[in-house]
Amino acid sequence: MEIPKKMKAVMLVDYNKTEVREVPVPAFGTDEVLCRIRAVAICGSDPKVIEGHYSNVDWPPYFPFIMGHEWSGEVVATGKSVTEFKVGDRVAGEAHNGCGHCRNCMSGNYTVCLNYGMDGLKKAVPDKGHRHYGFYFQGANAEYGAFKVGSLHKIPDGVSFDAAALTDTAGVALRGVEKAGVTPGGTTVIIGPGPIGLCAMQECIALGAGQTVVVGRGYKLEMAKRLGASVCIDIEKEDPVQSVLELTNSIGADEVIECSGANDSPVKAVHMLKKTGVISLIANYREDKEQIPLPLNKIVFNDIKIYGSKANPNVSDTVLHMIASGAIRAEEMITHRFPLEQYDEAVDIFKNKRENSVKVVIHP
């Protein structure tokens, strides 16, 4: 296809201010591809970036800035050294592309690359650092984007661009699920039925959990039930800890996947867990809110393991397979779709949970 010189993009021009502008189509390097963006899903972190909650870590590093990191599209041009992809390939992107040579990257942990933020933006040497698309490096809220091949994955036949845009969301969930492990035939609790929690629940079912218990409230809890949750606990009507203990004959759950971001949820997770159980923390927590101390003696005496899990390294191909097979019902989680020009309305509906929104997708 003929590639234009200019494109439309949503630019974050200051905190709490976005504009749709015409900007140059980005240049791409020898190890990059240029993609036509077909779908971008709004992430829970996006409104926080817009509002300046992450200014202390330089998200974004400058204005104007193109956000967007949960995306899918098609390859329209390739760099000279690219052999992994060809023009016409349908691809889903990851937010992270590590430097590839630090100790963390070499061990597969590229989302915590030791050269984070050092790719020619504020420090160090261009093309030698970690790229965090949509946070520290230009993202996908545009008609076109240039991306390192290490951040791309081919979309299986039969998976729509919209569904593939949830690869990042489902991957964040799967990484946390894998860290906790799933006990075949056991009881897994998922706290927080937002998009990540809903994906985690479906992944636990696919991996053999005997009983998936979702803790939450409102219409998202109802969606969890429709998507296959064994038991739904409404926190507005029940004590989740007591309910889980009753469901497990006072033994406790095998694993708890904490996706809510409520500062008291990790404490509840400890109390609803069996001895030797595992907790995986996927959510982001509010440091400006009251910090609830963990019951450290219970963690020690019950031999409990707690894992933090950042982003989605090495799981995207698995997630795309799960979407293709129907194990993750991505299309059913998408409740709203908007053109690029209605980005602010889309963010408002997503952030404020209007119209029973779950996952909101932008079509550049």
mmCIF file of C-alpha atoms in Angstrom:
data_model
loop_
_atom_site.group_PDB
_atom_site.id
_atom_site.type_symbol
_atom_site.label_atom_id
_atom_site.label_comp_id
_atom_site.label_asym_id
_atom_site.label_seq_id
_atom_site.Cartn_x
_atom_site.Cartn_y
_atom_site.Cartn_z
ATOM 1 C CA MET A 1 0.000 0.000 0.000
ATOM 2 C CA GLU A 2 1.051 3.574 -0.531
ATOM 3 C CA ILE A 3 2.259 5.086 2.716
ATOM 4 C CA PRO A 4 1.244 8.718 3.284
ATOM 5 C CA LYS A 5 3.583 11.387 4.594
ATOM 6 C CA LYS A 6 1.171 12.534 7.301
ATOM 7 C CA MET A 7 -1.149 10.777 9.738
ATOM 8 C CA LYS A 8 -3.663 11.565 12.444
ATOM 9 C CA ALA A 9 -2.597 10.989 16.031
ATOM 10 C CA VAL A 10 -3.974 11.697 19.495
ATOM 11 C CA MET A 11 -1.340 13.825 21.187
ATOM 12 C CA LEU A 12 -1.102 14.339 24.931
ATOM 13 C CA VAL A 13 -0.067 17.991 24.824
ATOM 14 C CA ASP A 14 -0.184 18.572 28.586
ATOM 15 C CA TYR A 15 -1.607 16.829 31.602
ATOM 16 C CA ASN A 16 -5.368 16.494 31.175
ATOM 17 C CA LYS A 17 -5.244 17.811 27.623
ATOM 18 C CA THR A 18 -5.256 15.817 24.380
ATOM 19 C CA GLU A 19 -5.548 16.958 20.769
ATOM 20 C CA VAL A 20 -5.979 15.123 17.478
ATOM 21 C CA ARG A 21 -3.212 16.443 15.259
ATOM 22 C CA GLU A 22 -1.738 15.758 11.852
ATOM 23 C CA VAL A 23 1.875 14.660 12.285
ATOM 24 C CA PRO A 24 4.523 12.967 10.126
ATOM 25 C CA VAL A 25 4.297 9.213 9.711
ATOM 26 C CA PRO A 26 7.219 7.934 11.820
ATOM 27 C CA ALA A 27 10.463 6.812 10.264
ATOM 28 C CA PHE A 28 11.537 3.240 11.051
ATOM 29 C CA GLY A 29 14.956 1.701 11.579
ATOM 30 C CA THR A 30 16.598 -1.289 9.986
ATOM 31 C CA ASP A 31 15.294 -3.616 12.723
ATOM 32 C CA GLU A 32 11.818 -2.095 12.887
ATOM 33 C CA VAL A 33 8.569 -2.338 10.987
ATOM 34 C CA LEU A 34 6.004 0.305 10.165
ATOM 35 C CA CYS A 35 2.477 -0.767 11.081
ATOM 36 C CA ARG A 36 -0.940 0.548 10.178
ATOM 37 C CA ILE A 37 -2.722 0.618 13.541
ATOM 38 C CA ARG A 38 -6.140 -1.019 13.360
ATOM 39 C CA ALA A 39 -7.202 -1.177 17.011
ATOM 40 C CA VAL A 40 -5.969 0.261 20.313
ATOM 41 C CA ALA A 41 -7.480 -0.794 23.645
ATOM 42 C CA ILE A 42 -7.539 1.689 26.507
ATOM 43 C CA CYS A 43 -5.628 0.455 29.561
ATOM 44 C CA GLY A 44 -6.322 1.371 33.174
ATOM 45 C CA SER A 45 -2.949 3.117 33.270
ATOM 46 C CA ASP A 46 -3.830 5.472 30.392
ATOM 47 C CA PRO A 47 -6.101 7.861 32.343
ATOM 48 C CA LYS A 48 -3.471 7.977 35.092
ATOM 49 C CA VAL A 49 -0.765 8.975 32.600
ATOM 50 C CA ILE A 50 -3.078 11.653 31.205
ATOM 51 C CA GLU A 51 -3.727 13.033 34.677
ATOM 52 C CA GLY A 52 -0.053 13.097 35.667
ATOM 53 C CA HIS A 53 -0.099 10.351 38.295
ATOM 54 C CA TYR A 54 3.162 8.962 36.905
ATOM 55 C CA SER A 55 5.024 12.231 36.470
ATOM 56 C CA ASN A 56 7.525 11.064 39.117
ATOM 57 C CA VAL A 57 8.712 8.342 36.693
ATOM 58 C CA ASP A 58 8.562 10.597 33.615
ATOM 59 C CA TRP A 59 5.482 9.078 32.005
ATOM 60 C CA PRO A 60 5.322 10.776 29.593
ATOM 61 C CA PRO A 61 8.913 11.995 29.210
ATOM 62 C CA TYR A 62 7.879 15.057 27.163
ATOM 63 C CA PHE A 63 4.964 16.810 25.461
ATOM 64 C CA PRO A 64 3.426 16.367 22.973
ATOM 65 C CA PHE A 65 3.398 12.603 23.320
ATOM 66 C CA ILE A 66 1.569 9.729 21.618
ATOM 67 C CA MET A 67 0.228 7.223 24.149
ATOM 68 C CA GLY A 68 -1.353 3.815 23.519
ATOM 69 C CA HIS A 69 0.265 0.430 24.137
ATOM 70 C CA GLU A 70 -2.450 -2.225 23.716
ATOM 71 C CA TRP A 71 -2.718 -2.427 19.952
ATOM 72 C CA SER A 72 -2.979 -4.502 16.807
ATOM 73 C CA GLY A 73 -2.442 -3.730 13.158
ATOM 74 C CA GLU A 74 -0.776 -4.782 9.939
ATOM 75 C CA VAL A 75 2.771 -4.446 8.654
ATOM 76 C CA VAL A 76 3.041 -1.977 5.768
ATOM 77 C CA ALA A 77 6.858 -1.652 5.519
ATOM 78 C CA THR A 78 9.905 -3.398 6.974
ATOM 79 C CA GLY A 79 13.445 -2.347 7.821
ATOM 80 C CA LYS A 80 16.351 -3.736 5.807
ATOM 81 C CA SER A 81 17.390 -6.318 8.408
ATOM 82 C CA VAL A 82 13.877 -7.564 9.229
ATOM 83 C CA THR A 83 13.269 -11.209 8.318
ATOM 84 C CA GLU A 84 10.639 -12.121 10.934
ATOM 85 C CA PHE A 85 7.770 -10.189 9.325
ATOM 86 C CA LYS A 86 6.603 -9.220 5.852
ATOM 87 C CA VAL A 87 4.240 -6.615 4.463
ATOM 88 C CA GLY A 88 0.653 -7.704 5.090
ATOM 89 C CA ASP A 89 1.293 -9.622 8.300
ATOM 90 C CA ARG A 90 -1.282 -9.002 10.991
ATOM 91 C CA VAL A 91 0.426 -8.326 14.303
ATOM 92 C CA ALA A 92 -0.277 -7.563 17.960
ATOM 93 C CA GLY A 93 2.142 -5.441 19.947
ATOM 94 C CA GLU A 94 3.658 -5.541 23.407
ATOM 95 C CA ALA A 95 4.395 -2.392 25.370
ATOM 96 C CA HIS A 96 7.943 -3.487 26.250
ATOM 97 C CA ASN A 97 11.000 -4.116 24.115
ATOM 98 C CA GLY A 98 14.081 -4.702 26.241
ATOM 99 C CA CYS A 99 17.655 -3.830 25.353
ATOM 100 C CA GLY A 100 18.342 -7.528 24.791
ATOM 101 C CA HIS A 101 21.809 -7.599 26.351
ATOM 102 C CA CYS A 102 21.485 -6.792 30.074
ATOM 103 C CA ARG A 103 21.332 -9.582 32.646
ATOM 104 C CA ASN A 104 17.564 -9.308 33.084
ATOM 105 C CA CYS A 105 16.859 -9.372 29.351
ATOM 106 C CA MET A 106 19.187 -12.318 28.873
ATOM 107 C CA SER A 107 17.178 -14.252 31.460
ATOM 108 C CA GLY A 108 13.896 -13.420 29.727
ATOM 109 C CA ASN A 109 12.816 -10.660 32.126
ATOM 110 C CA TYR A 110 12.832 -7.874 29.564
ATOM 111 C CA THR A 111 9.954 -5.957 31.153
ATOM 112 C CA VAL A 112 12.350 -5.123 33.981
ATOM 113 C CA CYS A 113 15.279 -4.386 31.674
ATOM 114 C CA LEU A 114 18.223 -2.812 33.477
ATOM 115 C CA ASN A 115 18.518 -0.227 30.686
ATOM 116 C CA TYR A 116 14.948 0.990 30.981
ATOM 117 C CA GLY A 117 14.379 4.452 29.535
ATOM 118 C CA MET A 118 17.821 4.679 27.927
ATOM 119 C CA ASP A 119 16.876 4.550 24.256
ATOM 120 C CA GLY A 120 17.890 8.001 23.120
ATOM 121 C CA LEU A 121 15.219 9.897 25.018
ATOM 122 C CA LYS A 122 16.913 11.545 27.982
ATOM 123 C CA LYS A 123 19.981 9.466 28.653
ATOM 124 C CA ALA A 124 22.610 7.176 27.236
ATOM 125 C CA VAL A 125 22.907 5.742 23.747
ATOM 126 C CA PRO A 126 20.141 5.545 21.108
ATOM 127 C CA ASP A 127 18.939 2.044 20.196
ATOM 128 C CA LYS A 128 20.790 0.425 23.100
ATOM 129 C CA GLY A 129 18.098 0.709 25.747
ATOM 130 C CA HIS A 130 14.635 -0.459 26.648
ATOM 131 C CA ARG A 131 11.567 0.893 24.885
ATOM 132 C CA HIS A 132 8.288 1.226 26.729
ATOM 133 C CA TYR A 133 5.817 2.114 24.016
ATOM 134 C CA GLY A 134 3.072 4.515 25.034
ATOM 135 C CA PHE A 135 4.812 5.398 28.303
ATOM 136 C CA TYR A 136 8.419 6.337 27.597
ATOM 137 C CA PHE A 137 8.471 5.965 23.823
ATOM 138 C CA GLN A 138 5.888 7.023 21.239
ATOM 139 C CA GLY A 139 2.902 4.678 21.232
ATOM 140 C CA ALA A 140 0.007 3.541 19.078
ATOM 141 C CA ASN A 141 -2.758 6.162 19.356
ATOM 142 C CA ALA A 142 -2.239 7.026 15.714
ATOM 143 C CA GLU A 143 -2.815 5.737 12.205
ATOM 144 C CA TYR A 144 0.756 4.406 11.965
ATOM 145 C CA GLY A 145 3.529 3.373 14.330
ATOM 146 C CA ALA A 146 7.127 2.156 14.117
ATOM 147 C CA PHE A 147 8.032 -0.779 16.353
ATOM 148 C CA LYS A 148 10.954 -3.076 17.107
ATOM 149 C CA VAL A 149 10.320 -6.604 15.847
ATOM 150 C CA GLY A 150 10.887 -7.974 19.350
ATOM 151 C CA SER A 151 7.649 -6.365 20.493
ATOM 152 C CA LEU A 152 5.460 -7.920 17.764
ATOM 153 C CA HIS A 153 3.541 -11.189 17.431
ATOM 154 C CA LYS A 154 1.616 -12.610 14.501
ATOM 155 C CA ILE A 155 -2.146 -12.780 14.936
ATOM 156 C CA PRO A 156 -3.675 -16.218 14.234
ATOM 157 C CA ASP A 157 -6.279 -16.565 11.522
ATOM 158 C CA GLY A 158 -9.770 -15.978 12.819
ATOM 159 C CA VAL A 159 -8.745 -13.510 15.534
ATOM 160 C CA SER A 160 -9.989 -9.983 14.856
ATOM 161 C CA PHE A 161 -7.876 -6.874 15.250
ATOM 162 C CA ASP A 162 -10.112 -5.809 18.145
ATOM 163 C CA ALA A 163 -9.638 -9.095 19.993
ATOM 164 C CA ALA A 164 -5.890 -9.053 19.312
ATOM 165 C CA ALA A 165 -5.640 -5.593 20.881
ATOM 166 C CA LEU A 166 -6.361 -7.350 24.200
ATOM 167 C CA THR A 167 -3.142 -9.384 23.920
ATOM 168 C CA ASP A 168 -1.355 -7.063 26.328
ATOM 169 C CA THR A 169 -4.188 -7.163 28.880
ATOM 170 C CA ALA A 170 -4.489 -10.936 28.729
ATOM 171 C CA GLY A 171 -0.700 -11.282 28.803
ATOM 172 C CA VAL A 172 -0.354 -9.243 31.985
ATOM 173 C CA ALA A 173 -2.940 -11.568 33.507
ATOM 174 C CA LEU A 174 -1.253 -14.749 32.282
ATOM 175 C CA ARG A 175 2.168 -13.724 33.606
ATOM 176 C CA GLY A 176 0.632 -13.276 37.049
ATOM 177 C CA VAL A 177 -1.260 -16.548 36.783
ATOM 178 C CA GLU A 178 1.902 -18.383 35.757
ATOM 179 C CA LYS A 179 3.816 -16.920 38.698
ATOM 180 C CA ALA A 180 1.193 -18.149 41.143
ATOM 181 C CA GLY A 181 0.628 -21.414 39.344
ATOM 182 C CA VAL A 182 -2.761 -23.079 39.054
ATOM 183 C CA THR A 183 -3.512 -26.162 41.145
ATOM 184 C CA PRO A 184 -5.414 -28.620 38.912
ATOM 185 C CA GLY A 185 -8.737 -29.280 40.583
ATOM 186 C CA GLY A 186 -8.002 -26.719 43.284
ATOM 187 C CA THR A 187 -9.513 -23.375 44.243
ATOM 188 C CA THR A 188 -8.197 -20.188 42.682
ATOM 189 C CA VAL A 189 -9.468 -16.789 43.807
ATOM 190 C CA ILE A 190 -9.351 -13.768 41.514
ATOM 191 C CA ILE A 191 -9.843 -10.444 43.295
ATOM 192 C CA GLY A 192 -11.042 -7.690 40.975
ATOM 193 C CA PRO A 193 -13.095 -8.534 37.848
ATOM 194 C CA GLY A 194 -11.710 -5.748 35.684
ATOM 195 C CA PRO A 195 -10.287 -6.622 32.242
ATOM 196 C CA ILE A 196 -7.120 -8.171 33.701
ATOM 197 C CA GLY A 197 -9.040 -10.087 36.349
ATOM 198 C CA LEU A 198 -11.536 -11.393 33.794
ATOM 199 C CA CYS A 199 -8.670 -12.602 31.604
ATOM 200 C CA ALA A 200 -6.933 -14.187 34.608
ATOM 201 C CA MET A 201 -10.113 -16.035 35.519
ATOM 202 C CA GLN A 202 -10.497 -17.490 32.024
ATOM 203 C CA GLU A 203 -6.833 -18.473 31.962
ATOM 204 C CA CYS A 204 -7.151 -20.261 35.310
ATOM 205 C CA ILE A 205 -10.115 -22.209 33.951
ATOM 206 C CA ALA A 206 -8.107 -23.169 30.863
ATOM 207 C CA LEU A 207 -5.189 -24.279 33.047
ATOM 208 C CA GLY A 208 -7.335 -26.651 35.078
ATOM 209 C CA ALA A 209 -8.536 -24.823 38.184
ATOM 210 C CA GLY A 210 -11.302 -26.836 39.790
ATOM 211 C CA GLN A 211 -13.045 -23.801 41.235
ATOM 212 C CA THR A 212 -12.560 -20.199 40.116
ATOM 213 C CA VAL A 213 -13.841 -17.722 42.686
ATOM 214 C CA VAL A 214 -14.136 -14.087 41.604
ATOM 215 C CA VAL A 215 -14.374 -11.334 44.211
ATOM 216 C CA GLY A 216 -15.837 -8.002 43.135
ATOM 217 C CA ARG A 217 -19.079 -6.161 42.600
ATOM 218 C CA GLY A 218 -21.462 -4.738 40.026
ATOM 219 C CA TYR A 219 -21.779 -5.480 36.348
ATOM 220 C CA LYS A 220 -18.189 -6.701 35.989
ATOM 221 C CA LEU A 221 -18.926 -9.422 38.519
ATOM 222 C CA GLU A 222 -21.938 -10.342 36.392
ATOM 223 C CA MET A 223 -19.656 -10.571 33.348
ATOM 224 C CA ALA A 224 -17.328 -12.859 35.310
ATOM 225 C CA LYS A 225 -20.253 -15.217 35.834
ATOM 226 C CA ARG A 226 -21.149 -15.124 32.130
ATOM 227 C CA LEU A 227 -17.534 -15.878 31.212
ATOM 228 C CA GLY A 228 -17.437 -18.979 33.384
ATOM 229 C CA ALA A 229 -16.640 -18.151 37.029
ATOM 230 C CA SER A 230 -17.578 -20.981 39.375
ATOM 231 C CA VAL A 231 -18.511 -18.652 42.246
ATOM 232 C CA CYS A 232 -18.911 -14.877 42.406
ATOM 233 C CA ILE A 233 -18.553 -13.095 45.757
ATOM 234 C CA ASP A 234 -20.124 -9.643 45.946
ATOM 235 C CA ILE A 235 -18.056 -7.532 48.353
ATOM 236 C CA GLU A 236 -21.068 -5.298 48.964
ATOM 237 C CA LYS A 237 -23.024 -8.254 50.366
ATOM 238 C CA GLU A 238 -20.450 -10.715 51.735
ATOM 239 C CA ASP A 239 -17.174 -10.851 53.612
ATOM 240 C CA PRO A 240 -14.869 -12.260 50.921
ATOM 241 C CA VAL A 241 -12.442 -13.864 53.374
ATOM 242 C CA GLN A 242 -15.181 -15.649 55.285
ATOM 243 C CA SER A 243 -16.892 -16.709 52.052
ATOM 244 C CA VAL A 244 -13.718 -18.245 50.625
ATOM 245 C CA LEU A 245 -13.033 -20.104 53.863
ATOM 246 C CA GLU A 246 -16.583 -21.486 53.836
ATOM 247 C CA LEU A 247 -16.172 -22.617 50.220
ATOM 248 C CA THR A 248 -12.966 -24.481 51.110
ATOM 249 C CA ASN A 249 -14.022 -26.065 54.414
ATOM 250 C CA SER A 250 -11.862 -23.536 56.297
ATOM 251 C CA ILE A 251 -8.708 -24.668 54.489
ATOM 252 C CA GLY A 252 -8.374 -21.646 52.194
ATOM 253 C CA ALA A 253 -7.673 -21.133 48.527
ATOM 254 C CA ASP A 254 -4.687 -22.647 46.732
ATOM 255 C CA GLU A 255 -3.870 -19.403 44.916
ATOM 256 C CA VAL A 256 -5.057 -15.809 44.966
ATOM 257 C CA ILE A 257 -4.588 -13.579 41.917
ATOM 258 C CA GLU A 258 -4.923 -9.965 43.106
ATOM 259 C CA CYS A 259 -6.058 -7.695 40.258
ATOM 260 C CA SER A 260 -8.110 -5.013 42.023
ATOM 261 C CA GLY A 261 -5.458 -2.519 43.134
ATOM 262 C CA ALA A 262 -7.313 -1.909 46.410
ATOM 263 C CA ASN A 263 -4.712 -1.365 49.117
ATOM 264 C CA ASP A 264 -6.411 -3.745 51.540
ATOM 265 C CA SER A 265 -6.778 -6.589 49.043
ATOM 266 C CA PRO A 266 -3.308 -8.147 49.605
ATOM 267 C CA VAL A 267 -4.151 -8.458 53.309
ATOM 268 C CA LYS A 268 -7.452 -10.151 52.486
ATOM 269 C CA ALA A 269 -5.596 -12.435 50.105
ATOM 270 C CA VAL A 270 -3.308 -13.627 52.909
ATOM 271 C CA HIS A 271 -6.254 -14.381 55.171
ATOM 272 C CA MET A 272 -8.203 -16.358 52.531
ATOM 273 C CA LEU A 273 -5.205 -18.479 51.516
ATOM 274 C CA LYS A 274 -4.343 -22.002 52.646
ATOM 275 C CA LYS A 275 -1.041 -22.842 54.297
ATOM 276 C CA THR A 276 1.720 -22.920 51.605
ATOM 277 C CA GLY A 277 -0.572 -20.984 49.298
ATOM 278 C CA VAL A 278 0.569 -18.440 46.717
ATOM 279 C CA ILE A 279 -0.418 -14.834 46.001
ATOM 280 C CA SER A 280 0.287 -13.048 42.737
ATOM 281 C CA LEU A 281 0.006 -9.260 42.769
ATOM 282 C CA ILE A 282 -0.772 -7.923 39.286
ATOM 283 C CA ALA A 283 -2.416 -4.593 40.099
ATOM 284 C CA ASN A 284 -0.952 -1.133 40.706
ATOM 285 C CA TYR A 285 -1.551 0.287 44.188
ATOM 286 C CA ARG A 286 -2.152 3.860 45.310
ATOM 287 C CA GLU A 287 0.804 5.101 47.319
ATOM 288 C CA ASP A 288 -1.130 8.239 48.233
ATOM 289 C CA LYS A 289 -3.712 6.128 50.087
ATOM 290 C CA GLU A 290 -3.460 4.411 53.462
ATOM 291 C CA GLN A 291 -0.897 1.615 53.392
ATOM 292 C CA ILE A 292 -2.262 -1.528 55.053
ATOM 293 C CA PRO A 293 0.505 -3.584 56.725
ATOM 294 C CA LEU A 294 0.659 -7.227 55.753
ATOM 295 C CA PRO A 295 0.233 -9.860 58.520
ATOM 296 C CA LEU A 296 3.877 -10.883 58.374
ATOM 297 C CA ASN A 297 3.740 -13.609 61.019
ATOM 298 C CA LYS A 298 0.902 -15.338 59.220
ATOM 299 C CA ILE A 299 2.887 -15.194 55.986
ATOM 300 C CA VAL A 300 5.902 -16.733 57.721
ATOM 301 C CA PHE A 301 4.069 -19.304 59.835
ATOM 302 C CA ASN A 302 1.872 -20.452 56.930
ATOM 303 C CA ASP A 303 4.787 -20.557 54.469
ATOM 304 C CA ILE A 304 2.989 -18.244 52.062
ATOM 305 C CA LYS A 305 4.637 -17.050 48.860
ATOM 306 C CA ILE A 306 3.885 -13.600 47.411
ATOM 307 C CA TYR A 307 4.960 -12.605 43.912
ATOM 308 C CA GLY A 308 4.914 -9.261 42.194
ATOM 309 C CA SER A 309 4.303 -9.519 38.467
ATOM 310 C CA LYS A 310 5.144 -6.761 35.990
ATOM 311 C CA ALA A 311 3.676 -6.723 32.500
ATOM 312 C CA ASN A 312 3.717 -9.655 30.099
ATOM 313 C CA PRO A 313 7.111 -11.088 29.106
ATOM 314 C CA ASN A 314 7.129 -14.250 26.979
ATOM 315 C CA VAL A 315 3.388 -14.921 27.024
ATOM 316 C CA SER A 316 1.918 -13.109 24.005
ATOM 317 C CA ASP A 317 1.960 -16.059 21.602
ATOM 318 C CA THR A 318 0.274 -18.234 24.229
ATOM 319 C CA VAL A 319 -2.358 -15.578 24.845
ATOM 320 C CA LEU A 320 -3.096 -15.212 21.129
ATOM 321 C CA HIS A 321 -3.544 -18.979 20.927
ATOM 322 C CA MET A 322 -5.953 -18.863 23.885
ATOM 323 C CA ILE A 323 -7.941 -16.101 22.187
ATOM 324 C CA ALA A 324 -8.010 -18.059 18.932
ATOM 325 C CA SER A 325 -9.188 -21.238 20.704
ATOM 326 C CA GLY A 326 -11.922 -19.415 22.621
ATOM 327 C CA ALA A 327 -10.347 -20.048 26.016
ATOM 328 C CA ILE A 328 -10.202 -16.255 26.361
ATOM 329 C CA ARG A 329 -13.432 -14.735 25.051
ATOM 330 C CA ALA A 330 -11.892 -11.398 24.140
ATOM 331 C CA GLU A 331 -14.676 -10.140 21.876
ATOM 332 C CA GLU A 332 -17.226 -10.467 24.687
ATOM 333 C CA MET A 333 -15.119 -8.233 26.920
ATOM 334 C CA ILE A 334 -15.155 -5.355 24.418
ATOM 335 C CA THR A 335 -18.143 -3.190 25.244
ATOM 336 C CA HIS A 336 -17.354 0.048 23.364
ATOM 337 C CA ARG A 337 -15.628 1.091 20.134
ATOM 338 C CA PHE A 338 -14.735 4.636 19.048
ATOM 339 C CA PRO A 339 -12.916 6.419 16.227
ATOM 340 C CA LEU A 340 -9.679 8.230 17.023
ATOM 341 C CA GLU A 341 -11.451 11.579 17.042
ATOM 342 C CA GLN A 342 -13.590 10.516 20.027
ATOM 343 C CA TYR A 343 -10.646 9.522 22.201
ATOM 344 C CA ASP A 344 -11.567 11.793 25.116
ATOM 345 C CA GLU A 345 -15.110 10.399 25.204
ATOM 346 C CA ALA A 346 -13.742 6.866 25.107
ATOM 347 C CA VAL A 347 -11.386 7.544 28.029
ATOM 348 C CA ASP A 348 -14.204 9.126 30.024
ATOM 349 C CA ILE A 349 -16.487 6.117 29.521
ATOM 350 C CA PHE A 350 -13.692 3.709 30.444
ATOM 351 C CA LYS A 351 -12.285 5.609 33.410
ATOM 352 C CA ASN A 352 -15.639 6.421 34.996
ATOM 353 C CA LYS A 353 -17.165 2.996 34.242
ATOM 354 C CA ARG A 354 -20.044 4.532 32.306
ATOM 355 C CA GLU A 355 -22.524 2.447 30.330
ATOM 356 C CA ASN A 356 -21.274 -0.785 31.919
ATOM 357 C CA SER A 357 -17.952 -0.434 30.123
ATOM 358 C CA VAL A 358 -15.319 -3.148 30.447
ATOM 359 C CA LYS A 359 -12.873 -2.878 27.563
ATOM 360 C CA VAL A 360 -12.942 0.139 25.234
ATOM 361 C CA VAL A 361 -11.247 0.016 21.822
ATOM 362 C CA ILE A 362 -10.166 2.870 19.548
ATOM 363 C CA HIS A 363 -10.141 2.488 15.747
ATOM 364 C CA PRO A 364 -7.496 4.798 14.223
#
